[in-house]
Coordinates of C-alpha atoms in Angstrom, one line a residue:
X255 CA 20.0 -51.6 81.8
X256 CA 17.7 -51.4 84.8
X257 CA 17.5 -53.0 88.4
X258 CA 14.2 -53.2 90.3
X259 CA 12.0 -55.2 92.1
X260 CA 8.8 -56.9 92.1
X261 CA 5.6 -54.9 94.2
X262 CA 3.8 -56.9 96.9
X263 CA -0.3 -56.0 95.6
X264 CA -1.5 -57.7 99.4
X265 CA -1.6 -54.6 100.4
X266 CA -3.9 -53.4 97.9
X267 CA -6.1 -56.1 98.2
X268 CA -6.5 -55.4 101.8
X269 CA -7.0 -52.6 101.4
X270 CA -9.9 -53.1 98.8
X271 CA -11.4 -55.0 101.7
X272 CA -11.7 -52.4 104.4
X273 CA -13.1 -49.7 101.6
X274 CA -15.9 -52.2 101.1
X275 CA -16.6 -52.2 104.6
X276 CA -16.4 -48.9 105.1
X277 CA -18.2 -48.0 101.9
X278 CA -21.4 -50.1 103.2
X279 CA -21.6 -48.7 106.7
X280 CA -21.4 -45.3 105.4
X281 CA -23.5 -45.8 102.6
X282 CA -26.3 -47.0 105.1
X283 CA -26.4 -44.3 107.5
X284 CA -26.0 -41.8 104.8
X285 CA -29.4 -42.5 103.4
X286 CA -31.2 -42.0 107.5
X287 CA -28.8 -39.1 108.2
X288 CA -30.5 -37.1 104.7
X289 CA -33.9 -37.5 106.0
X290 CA -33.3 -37.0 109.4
X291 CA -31.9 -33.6 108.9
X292 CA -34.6 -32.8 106.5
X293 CA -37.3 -34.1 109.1
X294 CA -35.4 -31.8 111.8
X295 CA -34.7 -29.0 109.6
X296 CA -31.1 -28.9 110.5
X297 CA -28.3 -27.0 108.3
X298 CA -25.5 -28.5 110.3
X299 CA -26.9 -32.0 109.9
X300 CA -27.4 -31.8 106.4
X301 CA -24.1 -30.4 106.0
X302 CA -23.0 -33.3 107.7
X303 CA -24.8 -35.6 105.4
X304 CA -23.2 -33.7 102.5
X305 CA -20.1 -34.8 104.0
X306 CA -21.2 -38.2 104.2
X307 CA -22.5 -38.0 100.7
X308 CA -19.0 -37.4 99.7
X309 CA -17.7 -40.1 101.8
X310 CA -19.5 -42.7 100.6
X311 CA -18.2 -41.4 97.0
X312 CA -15.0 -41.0 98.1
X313 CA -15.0 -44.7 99.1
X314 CA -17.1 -46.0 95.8
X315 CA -14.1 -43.8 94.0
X316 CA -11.1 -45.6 96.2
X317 CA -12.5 -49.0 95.7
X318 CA -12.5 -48.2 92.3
X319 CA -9.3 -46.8 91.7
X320 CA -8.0 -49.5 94.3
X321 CA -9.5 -52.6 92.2
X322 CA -8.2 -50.9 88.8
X323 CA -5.0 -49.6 90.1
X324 CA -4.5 -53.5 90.7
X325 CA -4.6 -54.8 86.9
X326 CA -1.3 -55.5 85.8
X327 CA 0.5 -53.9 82.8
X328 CA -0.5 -54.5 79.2
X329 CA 0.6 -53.3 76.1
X330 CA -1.1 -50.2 76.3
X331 CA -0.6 -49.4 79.6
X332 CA 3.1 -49.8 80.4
X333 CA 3.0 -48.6 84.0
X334 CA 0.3 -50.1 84.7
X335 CA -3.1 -48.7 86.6
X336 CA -1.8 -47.1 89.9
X337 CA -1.8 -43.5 88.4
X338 CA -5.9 -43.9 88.0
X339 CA -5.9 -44.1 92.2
X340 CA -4.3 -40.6 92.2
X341 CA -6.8 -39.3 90.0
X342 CA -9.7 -40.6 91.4
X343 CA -7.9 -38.8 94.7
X344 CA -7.7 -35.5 93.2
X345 CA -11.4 -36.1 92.0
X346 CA -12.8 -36.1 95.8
X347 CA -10.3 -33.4 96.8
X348 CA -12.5 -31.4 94.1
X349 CA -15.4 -32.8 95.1
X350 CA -15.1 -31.8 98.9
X351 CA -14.0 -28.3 98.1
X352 CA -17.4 -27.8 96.2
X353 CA -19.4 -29.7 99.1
X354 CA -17.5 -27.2 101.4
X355 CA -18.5 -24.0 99.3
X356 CA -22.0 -25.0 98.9
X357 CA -22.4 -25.5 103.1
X358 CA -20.4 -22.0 103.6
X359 CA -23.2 -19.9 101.5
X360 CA -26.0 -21.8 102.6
X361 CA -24.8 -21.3 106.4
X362 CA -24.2 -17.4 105.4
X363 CA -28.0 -17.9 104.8
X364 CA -29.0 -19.1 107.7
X365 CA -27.3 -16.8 109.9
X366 CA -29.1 -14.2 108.2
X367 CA -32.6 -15.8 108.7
X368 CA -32.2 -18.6 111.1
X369 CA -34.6 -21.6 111.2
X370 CA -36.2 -23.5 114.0
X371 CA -34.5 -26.9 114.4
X372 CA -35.4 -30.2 116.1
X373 CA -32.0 -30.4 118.2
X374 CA -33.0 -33.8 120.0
X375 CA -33.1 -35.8 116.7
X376 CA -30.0 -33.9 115.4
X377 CA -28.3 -35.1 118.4
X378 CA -29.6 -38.5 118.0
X379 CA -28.3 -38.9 114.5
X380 CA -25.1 -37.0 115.0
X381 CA -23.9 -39.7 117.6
X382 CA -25.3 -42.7 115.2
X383 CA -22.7 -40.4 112.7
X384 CA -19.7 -40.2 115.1
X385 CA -19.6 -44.1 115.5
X386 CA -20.1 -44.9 111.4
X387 CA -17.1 -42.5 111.0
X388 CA -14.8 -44.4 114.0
X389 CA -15.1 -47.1 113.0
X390 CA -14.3 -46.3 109.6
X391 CA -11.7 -44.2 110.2
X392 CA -10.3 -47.4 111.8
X393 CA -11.1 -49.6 108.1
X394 CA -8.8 -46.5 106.8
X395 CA -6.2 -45.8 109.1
X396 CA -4.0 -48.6 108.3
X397 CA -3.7 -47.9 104.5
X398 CA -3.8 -44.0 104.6
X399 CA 0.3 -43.6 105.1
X400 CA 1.0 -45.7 101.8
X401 CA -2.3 -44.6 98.9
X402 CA -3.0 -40.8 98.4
X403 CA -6.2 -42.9 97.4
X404 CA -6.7 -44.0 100.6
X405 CA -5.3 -40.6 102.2
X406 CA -8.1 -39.1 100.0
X407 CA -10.7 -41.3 101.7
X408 CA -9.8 -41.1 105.2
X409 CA -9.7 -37.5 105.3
X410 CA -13.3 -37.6 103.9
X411 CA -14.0 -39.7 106.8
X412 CA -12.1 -38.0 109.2
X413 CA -13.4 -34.4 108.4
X414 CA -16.7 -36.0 109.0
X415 CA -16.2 -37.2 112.1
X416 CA -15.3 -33.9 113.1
X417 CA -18.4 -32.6 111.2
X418 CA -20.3 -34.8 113.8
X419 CA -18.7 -34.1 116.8
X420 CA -19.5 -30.4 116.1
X421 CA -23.1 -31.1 115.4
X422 CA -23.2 -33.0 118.8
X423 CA -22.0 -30.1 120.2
X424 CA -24.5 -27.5 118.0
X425 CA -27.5 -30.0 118.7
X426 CA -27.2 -29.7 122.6
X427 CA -25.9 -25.8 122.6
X428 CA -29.3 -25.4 121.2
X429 CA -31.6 -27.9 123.7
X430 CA -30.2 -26.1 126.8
X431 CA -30.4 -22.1 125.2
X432 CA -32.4 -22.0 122.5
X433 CA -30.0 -20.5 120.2
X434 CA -31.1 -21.3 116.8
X435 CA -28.0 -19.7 114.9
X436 CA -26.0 -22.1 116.2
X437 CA -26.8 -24.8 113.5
X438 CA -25.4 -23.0 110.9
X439 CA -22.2 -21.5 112.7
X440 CA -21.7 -25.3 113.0
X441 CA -21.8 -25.9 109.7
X442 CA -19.7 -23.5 108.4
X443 CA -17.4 -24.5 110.7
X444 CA -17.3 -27.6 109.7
X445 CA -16.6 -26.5 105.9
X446 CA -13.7 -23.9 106.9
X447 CA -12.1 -26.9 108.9
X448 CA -12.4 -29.1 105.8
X449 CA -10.9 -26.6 103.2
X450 CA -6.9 -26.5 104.0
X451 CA -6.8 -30.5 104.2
X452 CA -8.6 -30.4 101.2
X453 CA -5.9 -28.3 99.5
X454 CA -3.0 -30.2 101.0
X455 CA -4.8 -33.8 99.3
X456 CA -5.2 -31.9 95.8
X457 CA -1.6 -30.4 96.0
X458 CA -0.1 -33.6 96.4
X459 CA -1.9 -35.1 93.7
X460 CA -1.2 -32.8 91.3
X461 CA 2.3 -33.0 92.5
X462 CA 2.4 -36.8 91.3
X463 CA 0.0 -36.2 88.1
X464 CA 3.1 -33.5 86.8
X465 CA 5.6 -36.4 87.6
X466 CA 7.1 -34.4 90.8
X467 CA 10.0 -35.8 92.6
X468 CA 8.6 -37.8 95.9
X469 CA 9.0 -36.0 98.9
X470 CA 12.6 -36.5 100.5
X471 CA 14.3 -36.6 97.2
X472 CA 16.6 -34.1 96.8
X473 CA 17.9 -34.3 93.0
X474 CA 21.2 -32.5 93.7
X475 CA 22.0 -35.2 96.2
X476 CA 21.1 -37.8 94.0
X477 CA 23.2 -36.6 91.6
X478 CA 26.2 -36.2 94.1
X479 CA 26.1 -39.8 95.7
X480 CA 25.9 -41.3 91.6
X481 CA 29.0 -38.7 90.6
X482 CA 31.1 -40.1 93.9
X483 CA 30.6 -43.5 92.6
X484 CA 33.6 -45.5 91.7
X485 CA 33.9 -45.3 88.1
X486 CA 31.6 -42.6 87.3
X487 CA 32.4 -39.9 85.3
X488 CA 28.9 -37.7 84.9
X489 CA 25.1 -38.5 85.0
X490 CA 22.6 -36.8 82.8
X491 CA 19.5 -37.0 82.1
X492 CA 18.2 -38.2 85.6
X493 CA 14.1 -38.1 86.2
X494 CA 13.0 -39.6 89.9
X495 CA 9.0 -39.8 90.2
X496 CA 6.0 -41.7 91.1
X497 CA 3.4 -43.4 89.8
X498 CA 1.5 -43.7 92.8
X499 CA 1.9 -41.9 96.3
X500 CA 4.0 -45.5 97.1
X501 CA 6.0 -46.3 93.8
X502 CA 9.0 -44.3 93.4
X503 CA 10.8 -44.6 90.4
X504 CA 14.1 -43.3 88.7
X505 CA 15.7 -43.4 85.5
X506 CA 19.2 -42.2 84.8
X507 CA 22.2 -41.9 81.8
X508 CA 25.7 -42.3 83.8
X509 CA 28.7 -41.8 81.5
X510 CA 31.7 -44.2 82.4
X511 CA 35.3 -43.4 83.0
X512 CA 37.6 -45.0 81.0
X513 CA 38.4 -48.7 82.3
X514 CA 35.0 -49.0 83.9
X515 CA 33.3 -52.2 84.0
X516 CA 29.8 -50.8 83.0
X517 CA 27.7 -53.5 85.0
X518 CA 29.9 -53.1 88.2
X519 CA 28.9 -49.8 88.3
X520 CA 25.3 -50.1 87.0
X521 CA 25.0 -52.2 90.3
X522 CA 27.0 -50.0 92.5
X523 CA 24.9 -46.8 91.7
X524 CA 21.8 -48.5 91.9
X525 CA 22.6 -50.2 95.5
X526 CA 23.5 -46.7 96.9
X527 CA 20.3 -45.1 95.4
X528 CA 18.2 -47.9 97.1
X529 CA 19.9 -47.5 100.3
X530 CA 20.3 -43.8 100.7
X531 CA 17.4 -42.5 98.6
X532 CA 14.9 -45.9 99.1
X533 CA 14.6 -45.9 95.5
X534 CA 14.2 -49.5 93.8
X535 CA 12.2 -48.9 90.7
X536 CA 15.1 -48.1 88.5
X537 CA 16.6 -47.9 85.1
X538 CA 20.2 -46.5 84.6
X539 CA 21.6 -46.3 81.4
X540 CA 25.3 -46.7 81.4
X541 CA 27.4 -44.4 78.5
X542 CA 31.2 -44.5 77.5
X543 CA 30.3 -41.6 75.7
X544 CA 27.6 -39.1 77.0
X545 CA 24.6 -39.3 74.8
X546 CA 24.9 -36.8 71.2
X547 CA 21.7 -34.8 72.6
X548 CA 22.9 -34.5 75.7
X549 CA 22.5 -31.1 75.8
X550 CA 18.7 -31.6 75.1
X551 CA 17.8 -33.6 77.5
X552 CA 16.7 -32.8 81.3
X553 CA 20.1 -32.2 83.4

């Protein structure tokens, strides 16, 4: 037997909205920022377009997963789309750490054998950056605290914005001293900053993709509150996950004591899981018996 509730998909579409936005602006600039920084023979500007490269990806990715994590369940997808958003989110935390590597070599390079650079046009186009990636980040912010897919995205956009901010700095270190190293310090500054935000999007991901608990949900409470239920004599087999970074779920086999009226307490653990835990996808299974296999099941 199961209680639940229905998911409100405005959100989502919303959401869909703002990547589209975002997607455009930073698609546009992406293209000038690649030849400026081949034009101006800038490391840190074309590590900055890298960035951008995989922000405009990052975006084409969300509004993907976004528009196909919409679709509604079928026959051969019973949960639905939503866990395609967490992959494509694990997809650009891959892709970033390979954009990061790449700048961190190149800049190793560099430092080596630096490279004249036009730092007036860097700075030019490092500004025209910063304001693509404000106002994007402003698109993002509102949707970043409920979608890992979002999440994924805004910290694409954010870690740029950073990325440009430390060019503007690089681009006029290098008008006023002539210190041509500079550009690639900047740069591989810009990929060590990237790297452990990178790692905290892919952990979470994978978290979800192995069907972790969400965060907050301790199991051993959850199986305390449903044991202190009236009329509950034992609970096996209890799973809590989530299908996307917003849809927790749990599932749960509660034996009875004797006398109990099964959908009384169906109800009763079900309204304490939802107001303790904020769990409201959920499925519990009421026993007089405990299952046979009990013993082979998850505890």
């Amino acid at each position: 037997m199961g209680a639940g509730q229905g998911h409100d998909h405005t959100a989502g579409q919303t959401n869909g909205r703002m990547l589209a936005i975002a997607l455009g602006l930073t698609t546009t600039f992406l293209v000038a920022e690649v030849i400026a920084g081949i034009v101006f023979n800038s490391l840190a500007l074309l590590s900055d377009a890298a960035h951008m490269f995989t922000d405009a990806a990052a975006l084409a990715i969300a509004l993907a997963a976004n528009r196909i994590g919409a679709r509604k369940p079928d026959d051969k997808r019973t949960f639905g789309y939503r866990r395609f958003e967490i992959l494509a989110a694990a997809f650009n935390a891959i892709l970033l750490f390979a954009v990061a590597i790449y700048v961190l070599v190149e800049g190793v390079k560099r430092i080596i054998d630096p490279e004249p650079v036009q730092s007036t046009g860097m700075l030019i186009v490092a500004i025209l950056g910063l304001v693509i990636n404000l106002i994007a980040m402003r698109l993002l912010s509102a949707g970043k605290d409920k979608s890992l897919n979002i999440k994924g995205a805004y910290l694409e956009v954010w870690a740029d914005m950073l990325g440009s901010l430390g060019v503007i700095a690089g681009a006029l270190v290098i008008q006023f001293t002539g210190w041509r190293i500079v550009d690639p310090i900047v740069a591989i500054g810009i990929g060590l900053w990237v790297l452990p935000r990178t790692w905290i999007l892919l952990k979470d991901t994978t978290h979800i993709l192995l069907e972790g608990a969400p965060s907050g949900v301790d199991l051993a409470k959850v199986r305390k509150l449903v044991v202190e239920t009236p009329g509950v004599a034992g609970i096996h087999d209890l799973h809590v996950w989530v299908s996307g970074a917003d849809q927790p779920s749990c599932s749960a086999h509660v034996v009875l004591m004797a006398g109990a009226d099964d959908e009384a307490v169906r109800l009763a653990v079900a309204a304490r899981l939802e107001g303790d835990f904020d769990l409201h996808h959920l499925t519990v299974q009421t026993e007089r018996v405990a299952c046979a296999d009990q013993e082979g099941l998850h505890p």
